[in-house]
Amino acid sequence: MRTTVCVVGGGPAGLVLGLLLARQRVQVTVLEKHADFLRDFRGDTVHPSTLDLLDDIGLADRMAGLPGRRAAALRVTFDDGTYTVADFTRLPAPHNYLYFVPQWDFLELLATEAATYPAFTLLRSTTVTALRRDASGAVTGVHATGPEGELEIEASLTVACDGRDSVVRHALGLRPVDYGAPMDVLWFRISRRPGDGDGLAMRVGSGGLLLAIDRGDYHQCAYVIAKGGYETVRAAGLAALRDEVARRHPVLADRVGELATWDDVKLLTVKVDRLRRWHAPGVLLIGDAAHAMSPIGGVGINLAVQDAAAAARMLGPTLAAGQPVTEADLAAVQKRRQLPTVLTQNVQRAAQRRVVDPLLRATGRVDAPAPIRLAQRIPALQAVPAWLIGIGVRPERAR
Ligand SMILES: Cc1cc2nc3c(=O)[nH]c(=O)nc-3n(C[C@H](O)[C@H](O)[C@H](O)COP(=O)(O)OP(=O)(O)OC[C@H]3O[C@@H](n4cnc5c(N)ncnc54)[C@H](O)[C@@H]3O)c2cc1C
């Protein structure tokens, strides 16, 4: 099979890249190893920067029609009360809110829109297993396994959007610098009832934090534990976990029994890493394949989408003209996206070190830190985290 661009992975980075290239009439084939997007733990937040970008390509209305929830502010409950940490209404309209939307709906919307362009092909249930190379070692496509067996795809450019355990990265022998993370996350659902409160609930207390994301008829819960602490949590037993969840978020106390077995609880391993070089001859890596993001701030999807927008804008015209993309072109994409990635990861690492790690070690009462209390007295300060989370450094557009 021959295509101009072979995109490995149909996550946020891969599908946005596929869509934006197909709009420029570049032949693009996206390979996704799963049959659908219905995996549970993919993160839920779509931020104003991504909503602005979707607006540019006429998808804002359909995005608004998905079963999502808008959060105008990020509020955190400490032992001494509930505080507004980020006020998104202070950002420019119209997308001055966080949008919590199950990622499978978001990805399905992107795939459906992309399929309206003749240049776009999505091959589901197709797993990339190896790279194809020419005599000089340059990447010229991939080998994959699909529903009909082995597949070889020849491409002018291969883009790895296959996430933090990237097969492409491994095949290239590229090793990211691992910056470490003090936490992992337990991910589970508990039913939601009228009167539970809307949007996102974030509860901080000794020993960690619990997030409950409003997904309509259930809360998607993220319970943060110390790195490598899963075995300890398991050894303490499911009853102890239920008690902890009920203690942190009392509204769930009458329902924690829904966590019936450990099969109801998934362990998500948190990683922060980054490649020094995001490209090699014939291949570019973007999104988590180039830089795995911590869940802090829920910005990983948005950075992946913006990497894709930059790559499509910078490489699309050359590819559409049938010209070869050089390594200098690929290096330019990395140069453009490196600064926002490094700055965002540095903020996440500082938050991990200064906020999450001490919280996980705390044994007594946890009151709101001074900067958060100050931001209650001077609400204009709530615009700063809102901007960092919602828009961030160097947002990309697709006009
Ligand atoms: C606990 C946790 C919670 C998070 N919560 C949030 C959040 O709320 N908001 C947020 O913005 N970010 C969140 N993140 C980060 C976010 O999930 C990632 O940064 C984001 O998904 C990266 O997008 P991506 O497209 O680069 O990769 P991915 O989303 O990982 O997509 C990669 C795709 O490639 C496919 N694939 C993999 N290997 C192959 C192969 N060999 N062949 C074919 N296909 C393949 C996968 O099936 C997948 O569809 C969270 C991360 C963690 C760890």
PDB file of N, CA and C in Angstrom, residues 99-170:
ATOM      1  N   TYR A  99     -13.644  21.847  28.977  1.00  0.00           N
ATOM      2  CA  TYR A  99     -14.696  20.972  28.478  1.00  0.00           C
ATOM      3  C   TYR A  99     -14.301  19.535  28.814  1.00  0.00           C
ATOM      4  N   PHE A 100     -15.113  18.897  29.656  1.00  0.00           N
ATOM      5  CA  PHE A 100     -14.858  17.500  30.011  1.00  0.00           C
ATOM      6  C   PHE A 100     -15.690  16.620  29.097  1.00  0.00           C
ATOM      7  N   VAL A 101     -15.022  15.893  28.229  1.00  0.00           N
ATOM      8  CA  VAL A 101     -15.768  15.084  27.269  1.00  0.00           C
ATOM      9  C   VAL A 101     -15.076  13.719  27.172  1.00  0.00           C
ATOM     10  N   PRO A 102     -15.848  12.624  27.252  1.00  0.00           N
ATOM     11  CA  PRO A 102     -15.197  11.310  27.122  1.00  0.00           C
ATOM     12  C   PRO A 102     -14.386  11.279  25.826  1.00  0.00           C
ATOM     13  N   GLN A 103     -13.126  10.859  25.935  1.00  0.00           N
ATOM     14  CA  GLN A 103     -12.251  10.991  24.780  1.00  0.00           C
ATOM     15  C   GLN A 103     -12.718  10.172  23.589  1.00  0.00           C
ATOM     16  N   TRP A 104     -13.455   9.065  23.838  1.00  0.00           N
ATOM     17  CA  TRP A 104     -13.894   8.262  22.689  1.00  0.00           C
ATOM     18  C   TRP A 104     -14.859   9.066  21.813  1.00  0.00           C
ATOM     19  N   ASP A 105     -15.677   9.948  22.444  1.00  0.00           N
ATOM     20  CA  ASP A 105     -16.590  10.782  21.645  1.00  0.00           C
ATOM     21  C   ASP A 105     -15.805  11.806  20.831  1.00  0.00           C
ATOM     22  N   PHE A 106     -14.802  12.383  21.471  1.00  0.00           N
ATOM     23  CA  PHE A 106     -13.968  13.386  20.793  1.00  0.00           C
ATOM     24  C   PHE A 106     -13.243  12.752  19.599  1.00  0.00           C
ATOM     25  N   LEU A 107     -12.647  11.578  19.819  1.00  0.00           N
ATOM     26  CA  LEU A 107     -11.896  10.924  18.744  1.00  0.00           C
ATOM     27  C   LEU A 107     -12.826  10.471  17.614  1.00  0.00           C
ATOM     28  N   GLU A 108     -14.005   9.993  17.987  1.00  0.00           N
ATOM     29  CA  GLU A 108     -14.967   9.553  16.972  1.00  0.00           C
ATOM     30  C   GLU A 108     -15.400  10.747  16.107  1.00  0.00           C
ATOM     31  N   LEU A 109     -15.573  11.902  16.748  1.00  0.00           N
ATOM     32  CA  LEU A 109     -15.926  13.113  15.984  1.00  0.00           C
ATOM     33  C   LEU A 109     -14.815  13.462  14.986  1.00  0.00           C
ATOM     34  N   LEU A 110     -13.558  13.411  15.439  1.00  0.00           N
ATOM     35  CA  LEU A 110     -12.432  13.726  14.540  1.00  0.00           C
ATOM     36  C   LEU A 110     -12.374  12.725  13.389  1.00  0.00           C
ATOM     37  N   ALA A 111     -12.558  11.428  13.716  1.00  0.00           N
ATOM     38  CA  ALA A 111     -12.467  10.384  12.681  1.00  0.00           C
ATOM     39  C   ALA A 111     -13.601  10.536  11.670  1.00  0.00           C
ATOM     40  N   THR A 112     -14.794  10.867  12.157  1.00  0.00           N
ATOM     41  CA  THR A 112     -15.945  11.018  11.257  1.00  0.00           C
ATOM     42  C   THR A 112     -15.743  12.208  10.322  1.00  0.00           C
ATOM     43  N   GLU A 113     -15.240  13.311  10.883  1.00  0.00           N
ATOM     44  CA  GLU A 113     -14.999  14.496  10.058  1.00  0.00           C
ATOM     45  C   GLU A 113     -13.896  14.202   9.030  1.00  0.00           C
ATOM     46  N   ALA A 114     -12.815  13.562   9.490  1.00  0.00           N
ATOM     47  CA  ALA A 114     -11.694  13.284   8.583  1.00  0.00           C
ATOM     48  C   ALA A 114     -12.148  12.388   7.432  1.00  0.00           C
ATOM     49  N   ALA A 115     -13.068  11.457   7.726  1.00  0.00           N
ATOM     50  CA  ALA A 115     -13.526  10.503   6.701  1.00  0.00           C
ATOM     51  C   ALA A 115     -14.296  11.192   5.584  1.00  0.00           C
ATOM     52  N   THR A 116     -14.686  12.457   5.776  1.00  0.00           N
ATOM     53  CA  THR A 116     -15.385  13.164   4.699  1.00  0.00           C
ATOM     54  C   THR A 116     -14.391  13.661   3.633  1.00  0.00           C
ATOM     55  N   TYR A 117     -13.102  13.564   3.917  1.00  0.00           N
ATOM     56  CA  TYR A 117     -12.089  13.996   2.941  1.00  0.00           C
ATOM     57  C   TYR A 117     -11.548  12.776   2.213  1.00  0.00           C
ATOM     58  N   PRO A 118     -11.568  12.795   0.860  1.00  0.00           N
ATOM     59  CA  PRO A 118     -11.129  11.608   0.114  1.00  0.00           C
ATOM     60  C   PRO A 118      -9.678  11.233   0.389  1.00  0.00           C
ATOM     61  N   ALA A 119      -8.856  12.201   0.824  1.00  0.00           N
ATOM     62  CA  ALA A 119      -7.427  11.909   1.035  1.00  0.00           C
ATOM     63  C   ALA A 119      -7.174  11.149   2.331  1.00  0.00           C
ATOM     64  N   PHE A 120      -8.221  10.950   3.159  1.00  0.00           N
ATOM     65  CA  PHE A 120      -8.022  10.354   4.490  1.00  0.00           C
ATOM     66  C   PHE A 120      -8.425   8.887   4.524  1.00  0.00           C
ATOM     67  N   THR A 121      -7.574   8.072   5.127  1.00  0.00           N
ATOM     68  CA  THR A 121      -7.912   6.659   5.375  1.00  0.00           C
ATOM     69  C   THR A 121      -7.570   6.337   6.820  1.00  0.00           C
ATOM     70  N   LEU A 122      -8.503   5.691   7.516  1.00  0.00           N
ATOM     71  CA  LEU A 122      -8.217   5.206   8.870  1.00  0.00           C
ATOM     72  C   LEU A 122      -8.306   3.689   8.844  1.00  0.00           C
ATOM     73  N   LEU A 123      -7.220   3.013   9.200  1.00  0.00           N
ATOM     74  CA  LEU A 123      -7.240   1.549   9.297  1.00  0.00           C
ATOM     75  C   LEU A 123      -7.271   1.184  10.776  1.00  0.00           C
ATOM     76  N   ARG A 124      -8.435   0.706  11.216  1.00  0.00           N
ATOM     77  CA  ARG A 124      -8.561   0.296  12.616  1.00  0.00           C
ATOM     78  C   ARG A 124      -8.052  -1.135  12.767  1.00  0.00           C
ATOM     79  N   SER A 125      -7.922  -1.586  13.986  1.00  0.00           N
ATOM     80  CA  SER A 125      -7.437  -2.939  14.298  1.00  0.00           C
ATOM     81  C   SER A 125      -6.148  -3.252  13.539  1.00  0.00           C
ATOM     82  N   THR A 126      -5.318  -2.231  13.357  1.00  0.00           N
ATOM     83  CA  THR A 126      -4.082  -2.404  12.586  1.00  0.00           C
ATOM     84  C   THR A 126      -2.902  -1.935  13.450  1.00  0.00           C
ATOM     85  N   THR A 127      -2.042  -2.868  13.786  1.00  0.00           N
ATOM     86  CA  THR A 127      -0.938  -2.583  14.705  1.00  0.00           C
ATOM     87  C   THR A 127       0.368  -2.495  13.950  1.00  0.00           C
ATOM     88  N   VAL A 128       1.062  -1.382  14.118  1.00  0.00           N
ATOM     89  CA  VAL A 128       2.373  -1.238  13.491  1.00  0.00           C
ATOM     90  C   VAL A 128       3.374  -2.078  14.280  1.00  0.00           C
ATOM     91  N   THR A 129       4.156  -2.873  13.565  1.00  0.00           N
ATOM     92  CA  THR A 129       5.079  -3.780  14.241  1.00  0.00           C
ATOM     93  C   THR A 129       6.544  -3.399  13.985  1.00  0.00           C
ATOM     94  N   ALA A 130       6.816  -2.772  12.854  1.00  0.00           N
ATOM     95  CA  ALA A 130       8.213  -2.453  12.523  1.00  0.00           C
ATOM     96  C   ALA A 130       8.243  -1.329  11.493  1.00  0.00           C
ATOM     97  N   LEU A 131       9.442  -0.772  11.299  1.00  0.00           N
ATOM     98  CA  LEU A 131       9.604   0.289  10.298  1.00  0.00           C
ATOM     99  C   LEU A 131      10.166  -0.299   9.012  1.00  0.00           C
ATOM    100  N   ARG A 132       9.818   0.351   7.920  1.00  0.00           N
ATOM    101  CA  ARG A 132      10.365   0.013   6.614  1.00  0.00           C
ATOM    102  C   ARG A 132      11.485   1.017   6.362  1.00  0.00           C
ATOM    103  N   ARG A 133      12.624   0.575   5.812  1.00  0.00           N
ATOM    104  CA  ARG A 133      13.728   1.513   5.606  1.00  0.00           C
ATOM    105  C   ARG A 133      14.339   1.304   4.225  1.00  0.00           C
ATOM    106  N   ASP A 134      14.988   2.360   3.689  1.00  0.00           N
ATOM    107  CA  ASP A 134      15.715   2.191   2.431  1.00  0.00           C
ATOM    108  C   ASP A 134      17.179   1.866   2.739  1.00  0.00           C
ATOM    109  N   ALA A 135      17.987   1.797   1.686  1.00  0.00           N
ATOM    110  CA  ALA A 135      19.386   1.368   1.865  1.00  0.00           C
ATOM    111  C   ALA A 135      20.159   2.316   2.774  1.00  0.00           C
ATOM    112  N   SER A 136      19.746   3.617   2.786  1.00  0.00           N
ATOM    113  CA  SER A 136      20.487   4.585   3.624  1.00  0.00           C
ATOM    114  C   SER A 136      20.021   4.549   5.075  1.00  0.00           C
ATOM    115  N   GLY A 137      18.973   3.779   5.356  1.00  0.00           N
ATOM    116  CA  GLY A 137      18.446   3.711   6.727  1.00  0.00           C
ATOM    117  C   GLY A 137      17.268   4.640   6.954  1.00  0.00           C
ATOM    118  N   ALA A 138      16.948   5.480   5.937  1.00  0.00           N
ATOM    119  CA  ALA A 138      15.808   6.399   6.102  1.00  0.00           C
ATOM    120  C   ALA A 138      14.511   5.599   6.176  1.00  0.00           C
ATOM    121  N   VAL A 139      13.584   6.085   6.987  1.00  0.00           N
ATOM    122  CA  VAL A 139      12.296   5.391   7.149  1.00  0.00           C
ATOM    123  C   VAL A 139      11.430   5.660   5.914  1.00  0.00           C
ATOM    124  N   THR A 140      10.860   4.596   5.369  1.00  0.00           N
ATOM    125  CA  THR A 140      10.042   4.728   4.156  1.00  0.00           C
ATOM    126  C   THR A 140       8.652   4.133   4.360  1.00  0.00           C
ATOM    127  N   GLY A 141       8.217   4.035   5.617  1.00  0.00           N
ATOM    128  CA  GLY A 141       6.890   3.490   5.901  1.00  0.00           C
ATOM    129  C   GLY A 141       6.952   2.492   7.038  1.00  0.00           C
ATOM    130  N   VAL A 142       5.935   1.631   7.097  1.00  0.00           N
ATOM    131  CA  VAL A 142       5.856   0.704   8.243  1.00  0.00           C
ATOM    132  C   VAL A 142       5.403  -0.689   7.805  1.00  0.00           C
ATOM    133  N   HIS A 143       5.644  -1.642   8.688  1.00  0.00           N
ATOM    134  CA  HIS A 143       5.040  -2.966   8.583  1.00  0.00           C
ATOM    135  C   HIS A 143       3.971  -3.035   9.662  1.00  0.00           C
ATOM    136  N   ALA A 144       2.837  -3.653   9.351  1.00  0.00           N
ATOM    137  CA  ALA A 144       1.755  -3.702  10.331  1.00  0.00           C
ATOM    138  C   ALA A 144       1.013  -5.024  10.208  1.00  0.00           C
ATOM    139  N   THR A 145       0.193  -5.298  11.229  1.00  0.00           N
ATOM    140  CA  THR A 145      -0.683  -6.471  11.183  1.00  0.00           C
ATOM    141  C   THR A 145      -2.108  -5.974  11.305  1.00  0.00           C
ATOM    142  N   GLY A 146      -2.949  -6.354  10.352  1.00  0.00           N
ATOM    143  CA  GLY A 146      -4.342  -5.914  10.373  1.00  0.00           C
ATOM    144  C   GLY A 146      -5.292  -7.091  10.340  1.00  0.00           C
ATOM    145  N   PRO A 147      -6.587  -6.826  10.225  1.00  0.00           N
ATOM    146  CA  PRO A 147      -7.576  -7.912  10.234  1.00  0.00           C
ATOM    147  C   PRO A 147      -7.337  -8.929   9.116  1.00  0.00           C
ATOM    148  N   GLU A 148      -6.703  -8.450   8.018  1.00  0.00           N
ATOM    149  CA  GLU A 148      -6.467  -9.384   6.919  1.00  0.00           C
ATOM    150  C   GLU A 148      -5.037  -9.889   6.865  1.00  0.00           C
ATOM    151  N   GLY A 149      -4.307  -9.702   7.935  1.00  0.00           N
ATOM    152  CA  GLY A 149      -2.932 -10.224   7.993  1.00  0.00           C
ATOM    153  C   GLY A 149      -1.886  -9.141   7.886  1.00  0.00           C
ATOM    154  N   GLU A 150      -0.702  -9.548   7.376  1.00  0.00           N
ATOM    155  CA  GLU A 150       0.437  -8.627   7.309  1.00  0.00           C
ATOM    156  C   GLU A 150       0.190  -7.539   6.274  1.00  0.00           C
ATOM    157  N   LEU A 151       0.757  -6.376   6.535  1.00  0.00           N
ATOM    158  CA  LEU A 151       0.537  -5.211   5.671  1.00  0.00           C
ATOM    159  C   LEU A 151       1.841  -4.436   5.603  1.00  0.00           C
ATOM    160  N   GLU A 152       2.182  -3.944   4.390  1.00  0.00           N
ATOM    161  CA  GLU A 152       3.364  -3.101   4.289  1.00  0.00           C
ATOM    162  C   GLU A 152       2.909  -1.785   3.692  1.00  0.00           C
ATOM    163  N   ILE A 153       3.229  -0.690   4.351  1.00  0.00           N
ATOM    164  CA  ILE A 153       2.780   0.614   3.861  1.00  0.00           C
ATOM    165  C   ILE A 153       3.992   1.472   3.542  1.00  0.00           C
ATOM    166  N   GLU A 154       4.047   1.923   2.284  1.00  0.00           N
ATOM    167  CA  GLU A 154       5.149   2.775   1.856  1.00  0.00           C
ATOM    168  C   GLU A 154       4.689   4.214   1.989  1.00  0.00           C
ATOM    169  N   ALA A 155       5.515   5.064   2.577  1.00  0.00           N
ATOM    170  CA  ALA A 155       5.094   6.449   2.792  1.00  0.00           C
ATOM    171  C   ALA A 155       6.270   7.401   2.618  1.00  0.00           C
ATOM    172  N   SER A 156       5.970   8.621   2.140  1.00  0.00           N
ATOM    173  CA  SER A 156       7.025   9.637   2.029  1.00  0.00           C
ATOM    174  C   SER A 156       7.432  10.095   3.420  1.00  0.00           C
ATOM    175  N   LEU A 157       6.453  10.148   4.325  1.00  0.00           N
ATOM    176  CA  LEU A 157       6.730  10.567   5.699  1.00  0.00           C
ATOM    177  C   LEU A 157       5.945   9.683   6.648  1.00  0.00           C
ATOM    178  N   THR A 158       6.591   9.246   7.715  1.00  0.00           N
ATOM    179  CA  THR A 158       5.908   8.492   8.775  1.00  0.00           C
ATOM    180  C   THR A 158       5.876   9.385  10.016  1.00  0.00           C
ATOM    181  N   VAL A 159       4.710   9.483  10.657  1.00  0.00           N
ATOM    182  CA  VAL A 159       4.633  10.286  11.883  1.00  0.00           C
ATOM    183  C   VAL A 159       4.179   9.378  13.024  1.00  0.00           C
ATOM    184  N   ALA A 160       5.004   9.312  14.063  1.00  0.00           N
ATOM    185  CA  ALA A 160       4.685   8.484  15.230  1.00  0.00           C
ATOM    186  C   ALA A 160       3.798   9.286  16.167  1.00  0.00           C
ATOM    187  N   CYS A 161       2.542   8.832  16.314  1.00  0.00           N
ATOM    188  CA  CYS A 161       1.606   9.425  17.276  1.00  0.00           C
ATOM    189  C   CYS A 161       1.110   8.283  18.151  1.00  0.00           C
ATOM    190  N   ASP A 162       2.008   7.331  18.438  1.00  0.00           N
ATOM    191  CA  ASP A 162       1.579   6.094  19.095  1.00  0.00           C
ATOM    192  C   ASP A 162       1.827   6.099  20.597  1.00  0.00           C
ATOM    193  N   GLY A 163       1.848   7.310  21.167  1.00  0.00           N
ATOM    194  CA  GLY A 163       1.792   7.411  22.617  1.00  0.00           C
ATOM    195  C   GLY A 163       3.101   7.109  23.325  1.00  0.00           C
ATOM    196  N   ARG A 164       2.986   7.056  24.657  1.00  0.00           N
ATOM    197  CA  ARG A 164       4.207   7.053  25.468  1.00  0.00           C
ATOM    198  C   ARG A 164       4.981   5.751  25.427  1.00  0.00           C
ATOM    199  N   ASP A 165       4.382   4.654  24.920  1.00  0.00           N
ATOM    200  CA  ASP A 165       5.162   3.422  24.749  1.00  0.00           C
ATOM    201  C   ASP A 165       5.407   3.178  23.263  1.00  0.00           C
ATOM    202  N   SER A 166       5.681   4.246  22.558  1.00  0.00           N
ATOM    203  CA  SER A 166       5.780   4.230  21.093  1.00  0.00           C
ATOM    204  C   SER A 166       6.655   3.106  20.529  1.00  0.00           C
ATOM    205  N   VAL A 167       6.033   2.328  19.654  1.00  0.00           N
ATOM    206  CA  VAL A 167       6.752   1.255  18.950  1.00  0.00           C
ATOM    207  C   VAL A 167       7.748   1.869  17.958  1.00  0.00           C
ATOM    208  N   VAL A 168       7.345   2.968  17.337  1.00  0.00           N
ATOM    209  CA  VAL A 168       8.218   3.624  16.350  1.00  0.00           C
ATOM    210  C   VAL A 168       9.488   4.125  17.046  1.00  0.00           C
ATOM    211  N   ARG A 169       9.286   4.760  18.193  1.00  0.00           N
ATOM    212  CA  ARG A 169      10.433   5.291  18.944  1.00  0.00           C
ATOM    213  C   ARG A 169      11.389   4.152  19.299  1.00  0.00           C
ATOM    214  N   HIS A 170      10.819   3.056  19.734  1.00  0.00           N
ATOM    215  CA  HIS A 170      11.629   1.899  20.111  1.00  0.00           C
ATOM    216  C   HIS A 170      12.404   1.384  18.890  1.00  0.00           C
TER     217      HIS A 170
END
